């Protein structure tokens, strides 16, 4: 890896100024929160912004509060370490809190923010390499090259969504707020992402992520289960985010299951969801619902661990994630 | 930690061996003062407080930064290299290509096959082509991007099977034939008879994937050619003496005596910094070219290209045993994927066949080994050099034999122990041998008899298993890397009236504590505080030659040399003191910083005064000591690899918890017993044992040098899949299990104070023990290393489908390549009345066509 390339560093004091600078420099500019994703990418020359806009001094991004209606609102710059020790989160959002704790190491969580985690670049073992390595394969479509090594005939990039919180916030139907020159807008988490390794976000580059709002505690339960080689700083090669809404008698009213780490977005396990609705969560149902996730788990050879094996264990992980919602 | 005497039943040292052993050097001292005590390392505080200056910390005025442009193709001829655009970049001060350093080099005299920069042929992605020095590192890097290289692609040789099948194109124009670098075929005893007498025979195949050292410190060097025509290079090398030789060779006519190599403190080596490297030679040449100091620091990816790590090895092993499990014959084949260059590969090849016999008595033994050149980063020595892969095969196979015969695997091993003070079928001389005591310790500690085969289930549904394995390793290679009759290690000692004692030695502390070993030994002999001793090492201008930090040789060899130098110094000081206080020199005790009369301890003086007296009487005090290993019993060709002054022994029990649904397993606990001869410092020795467990678990569970193999526009793309610290998976502290360590002290007469090696041996049994533990838990065999979760899963699936419950290479030609090893060299075993020579002289296998 190389050292950081040269860039100008901006420290806006509020969101309006931040957005203004971003708009002014257009493509040349990028926001930086904790920098734990952006800086390594810059060292590999994946992203080479000449203008880096630090969000550290923007006070409104650091807030965290429980709204009167019980929803929890978290500012984009809240660090993962702050989150993982926040008692309210541990008490009412176990699945989400677990996902946060599973992100990398304590050191990276001290720097990394929730905003940065939600916007994390997609990953691929052909892409997350030094410049020299990529030179040897004549690069790839995501950066500097023409073809996709994972699916050479394909017109698109299949780099994988690798954030641990995204599958669970999508399953929970959290809302994400953005600011740009026109003001604020809110998206359902699912709507922020799309199935493309390069254009994996639907937001405009200058749009500033300000807040994420988690639903009020209620008749639902969410869980997150992560598959990776080492339980320390490895990215997920499969991240199952599940959220189930229960009726009084335990019947499942609604089910969201999202698979991270295998596609360019947190992919819904639709067949699994369908099976669950209207039933009670028995061991048998869990096994069937898990097995139904085999099909969408279209693993590709661009992460750690064997493709075939990952596909085979996906149903087991889905089943275990559902079990954790009991 | 438990320090233990060897059990009397197995491997007890005979009183005879103890009384004439050298550790009782000072008859007047009741007990050892420093040896065996957990004192801190001489350099510990600087290291932990971050003050140690590593190679990358060094800077000099007007220093240039150098970058290497490396091949982006796996195998190609270089038709043309155009550096003209790079030369125009402001800030670029020097450019070198292969033409500037035409002399080939290599660590072994038999494989001088590397160039500082490839002149016309690149052999792997990462092979260096151009070196550029500039005022800033970024400028040098940018300039490298402007160099135009015209490659002519050659067919890529991607592994052992491809190398065996394709004689052309050849990677090198030397070797046996085609892309076979080495072929060895050694037969000890009568194999046919051995198998004839066996009650049970089994044949297995194994695959051990390559892996790398992964030192935290990336290689770095600073070279300075001064105005007086002298070259100094500071480098993170384990072998300053060999680097010195390589520099003298390539930089000819610069005489060797004008070259100074200083080995800087190490941030990890493990064998990966034992070869002379391109970047070191280029930095030196660049400094000569530009007249300015030149610094080079490799990136993490470049460290993966330098590699010299574990060879990928395919193995086939046929073993014959009696009803009771005694080994009557062993027929072992190994096929090594050597990568692009020779490196230590000749030795590695022999090592895959050398040490099978020092743990268990093998009556008749046949070893065939082949090493191939392939278009991968060159393989070489990594902790356990060449003996790790066959040890995996042998220990897993013995577990299967035990299972076949219904014998406890621990008992099977105890029944087969090689005898102490004996000579093996392949003429290795065993001295002290504490393996029996090691096995008994871990069996007892782990509750082996009570817990094995019980298939306990954990709360989260995982199944427990226990696996046992043993190993042995050398305490230094018996022969040097280049043929010579000089000592392997030299030590010089200087004492003066200030009480100062300085030890000079060419050895290199790579973190294992070898500088401290010198301090402890000299401190013990002279009765002074080891932390008061100055240790100067790894500087070819100042220190006598030591061959380097490899093959676990340093404690035994420099230790013996230091002991000799210190004893000579003590004699001189004693002479002076004896005269002064009128006491016979033989009655003087050197202890607690004093020299005094054993019969009247009040009569005496401080060590400082004693030195002053001796200096006044006898002049300036300086002594030397040196060490050469005992002569080998093997006299046949190839018998030079394997002999050692002594062998260490280890036994381990590993516990695993396997998730039967996914194949994912964890290792909660490891018991390891190591026969160290004597622990000069138990705390440091334990660090080596635990470090070995850690590294072994990495190899067992996840580490591998995986390659990407694709094609693009009709061209083959073949390169290291994941050269990064994040994606080359290696365990973190979280994966480190609970370790119970036992040290067995069975002193060896060839070691200083009886010490044997500890740096490498305890790594070896970990991988097979994990494989055996997985079997104990879920009844499947993974005959491949790493024993990754995917393989465990595949084997469990095979079992569930009623197929062979195994994952590993096939026994047919798809698994084992068809190689003609030619006629074997036949050597009679000692019990057949052999004398260590061969009874035939096969003509060397057909020579390659040029
Ligand atoms: C070794 C290592 C291991 C890791 N392991 C994991 C893991 O296991 N799981 C995981 O999920 N992540 C992992 N990460 C990735 C990363 O550390 C985390 O995702 C972290 O949360 C990113 O947050 P950040 O604040 O550092 O983001 P940054 O690097 O600052 O930003 C990331 C991206 O988001 C943009 N951005 C940030 N904030 C805003 C905002 N408010 N508005 C608009 N754009 C914004 C940036 O421009 C950039 O494109 C790992 C990283 C490393 C280096
Ligand atoms: S999925 Fe294809 S295009 Fe995308 S990063 Fe990987 S190789 Fe490149």
PDB file of N, CA and C and ligand atoms in Angstrom, chain A residues 124 126-127 140-142 147-150 156-159 302, ligand 2:
ATOM      1  N   UNK A 124     -14.393  -6.285  -2.722  1.00  0.00           N
ATOM      2  CA  UNK A 124     -14.149  -7.377  -3.660  1.00  0.00           C
ATOM      3  C   UNK A 124     -12.661  -7.700  -3.588  1.00  0.00           C
ATOM      4  N   UNK A 126     -10.776  -8.596  -5.822  1.00  0.00           N
ATOM      5  CA  UNK A 126     -10.035  -8.111  -7.000  1.00  0.00           C
ATOM      6  C   UNK A 126      -9.809  -6.602  -6.927  1.00  0.00           C
ATOM      7  N   UNK A 127     -10.545  -5.981  -6.015  1.00  0.00           N
ATOM      8  CA  UNK A 127     -10.537  -4.516  -5.938  1.00  0.00           C
ATOM      9  C   UNK A 127      -9.769  -4.028  -4.714  1.00  0.00           C
ATOM     10  N   UNK A 140      -9.967  -3.538 -12.949  1.00  0.00           N
ATOM     11  CA  UNK A 140     -11.317  -4.051 -13.173  1.00  0.00           C
ATOM     12  C   UNK A 140     -12.279  -2.887 -13.267  1.00  0.00           C
ATOM     13  N   UNK A 141     -13.487  -3.226 -13.630  1.00  0.00           N
ATOM     14  CA  UNK A 141     -14.503  -2.216 -13.930  1.00  0.00           C
ATOM     15  C   UNK A 141     -14.750  -1.201 -12.805  1.00  0.00           C
ATOM     16  N   UNK A 142     -14.622  -1.649 -11.576  1.00  0.00           N
ATOM     17  CA  UNK A 142     -14.948  -0.735 -10.472  1.00  0.00           C
ATOM     18  C   UNK A 142     -13.977   0.432 -10.411  1.00  0.00           C
ATOM     19  N   UNK A 147     -13.141  -4.789 -17.352  1.00  0.00           N
ATOM     20  CA  UNK A 147     -13.971  -5.973 -17.151  1.00  0.00           C
ATOM     21  C   UNK A 147     -14.206  -6.258 -15.673  1.00  0.00           C
ATOM     22  N   UNK A 148     -15.157  -7.139 -15.443  1.00  0.00           N
ATOM     23  CA  UNK A 148     -15.373  -7.618 -14.085  1.00  0.00           C
ATOM     24  C   UNK A 148     -14.776  -9.017 -14.011  1.00  0.00           C
ATOM     25  N   UNK A 149     -13.831  -9.209 -13.090  1.00  0.00           N
ATOM     26  CA  UNK A 149     -13.154 -10.501 -12.977  1.00  0.00           C
ATOM     27  C   UNK A 149     -14.037 -11.575 -12.378  1.00  0.00           C
ATOM     28  N   UNK A 150     -15.040 -11.136 -11.642  1.00  0.00           N
ATOM     29  CA  UNK A 150     -15.896 -12.100 -10.958  1.00  0.00           C
ATOM     30  C   UNK A 150     -16.893 -12.695 -11.947  1.00  0.00           C
ATOM     31  N   UNK A 156     -21.898  -5.432 -15.313  1.00  0.00           N
ATOM     32  CA  UNK A 156     -21.898  -4.692 -14.056  1.00  0.00           C
ATOM     33  C   UNK A 156     -20.863  -5.237 -13.072  1.00  0.00           C
ATOM     34  N   UNK A 157     -20.718  -4.501 -11.988  1.00  0.00           N
ATOM     35  CA  UNK A 157     -19.789  -4.886 -10.925  1.00  0.00           C
ATOM     36  C   UNK A 157     -20.577  -5.584  -9.812  1.00  0.00           C
ATOM     37  N   UNK A 158     -19.993  -6.635  -9.268  1.00  0.00           N
ATOM     38  CA  UNK A 158     -20.659  -7.439  -8.244  1.00  0.00           C
ATOM     39  C   UNK A 158     -19.994  -7.313  -6.868  1.00  0.00           C
ATOM     40  N   UNK A 159     -19.281  -6.250  -6.659  1.00  0.00           N
ATOM     41  CA  UNK A 159     -18.632  -6.062  -5.351  1.00  0.00           C
ATOM     42  C   UNK A 159     -19.687  -6.124  -4.251  1.00  0.00           C
ATOM     43  N   UNK A 302     -15.564 -13.519  -4.711  1.00  0.00           N
ATOM     44  CA  UNK A 302     -14.851 -12.253  -4.512  1.00  0.00           C
ATOM     45  C   UNK A 302     -14.750 -11.834  -3.044  1.00  0.00           C
TER      46      UNK A 302
HETATM   47  S1  LIG C   2     -17.064  -7.404  -8.776  1.00  0.00           S
HETATM   48 FE1  LIG C   2     -15.944  -7.269 -10.697  1.00  0.00          FE
HETATM   49  S2  LIG C   2     -15.920  -5.110 -11.263  1.00  0.00           S
HETATM   50 FE2  LIG C   2     -16.591  -5.253  -9.172  1.00  0.00          FE
HETATM   51  S3  LIG C   2     -14.759  -4.927  -7.981  1.00  0.00           S
HETATM   52 FE3  LIG C   2     -14.939  -7.148  -8.260  1.00  0.00          FE
HETATM   53  S4  LIG C   2     -13.853  -7.603 -10.127  1.00  0.00           S
HETATM   54 FE4  LIG C   2     -14.118  -5.425 -10.062  1.00  0.00          FE
END
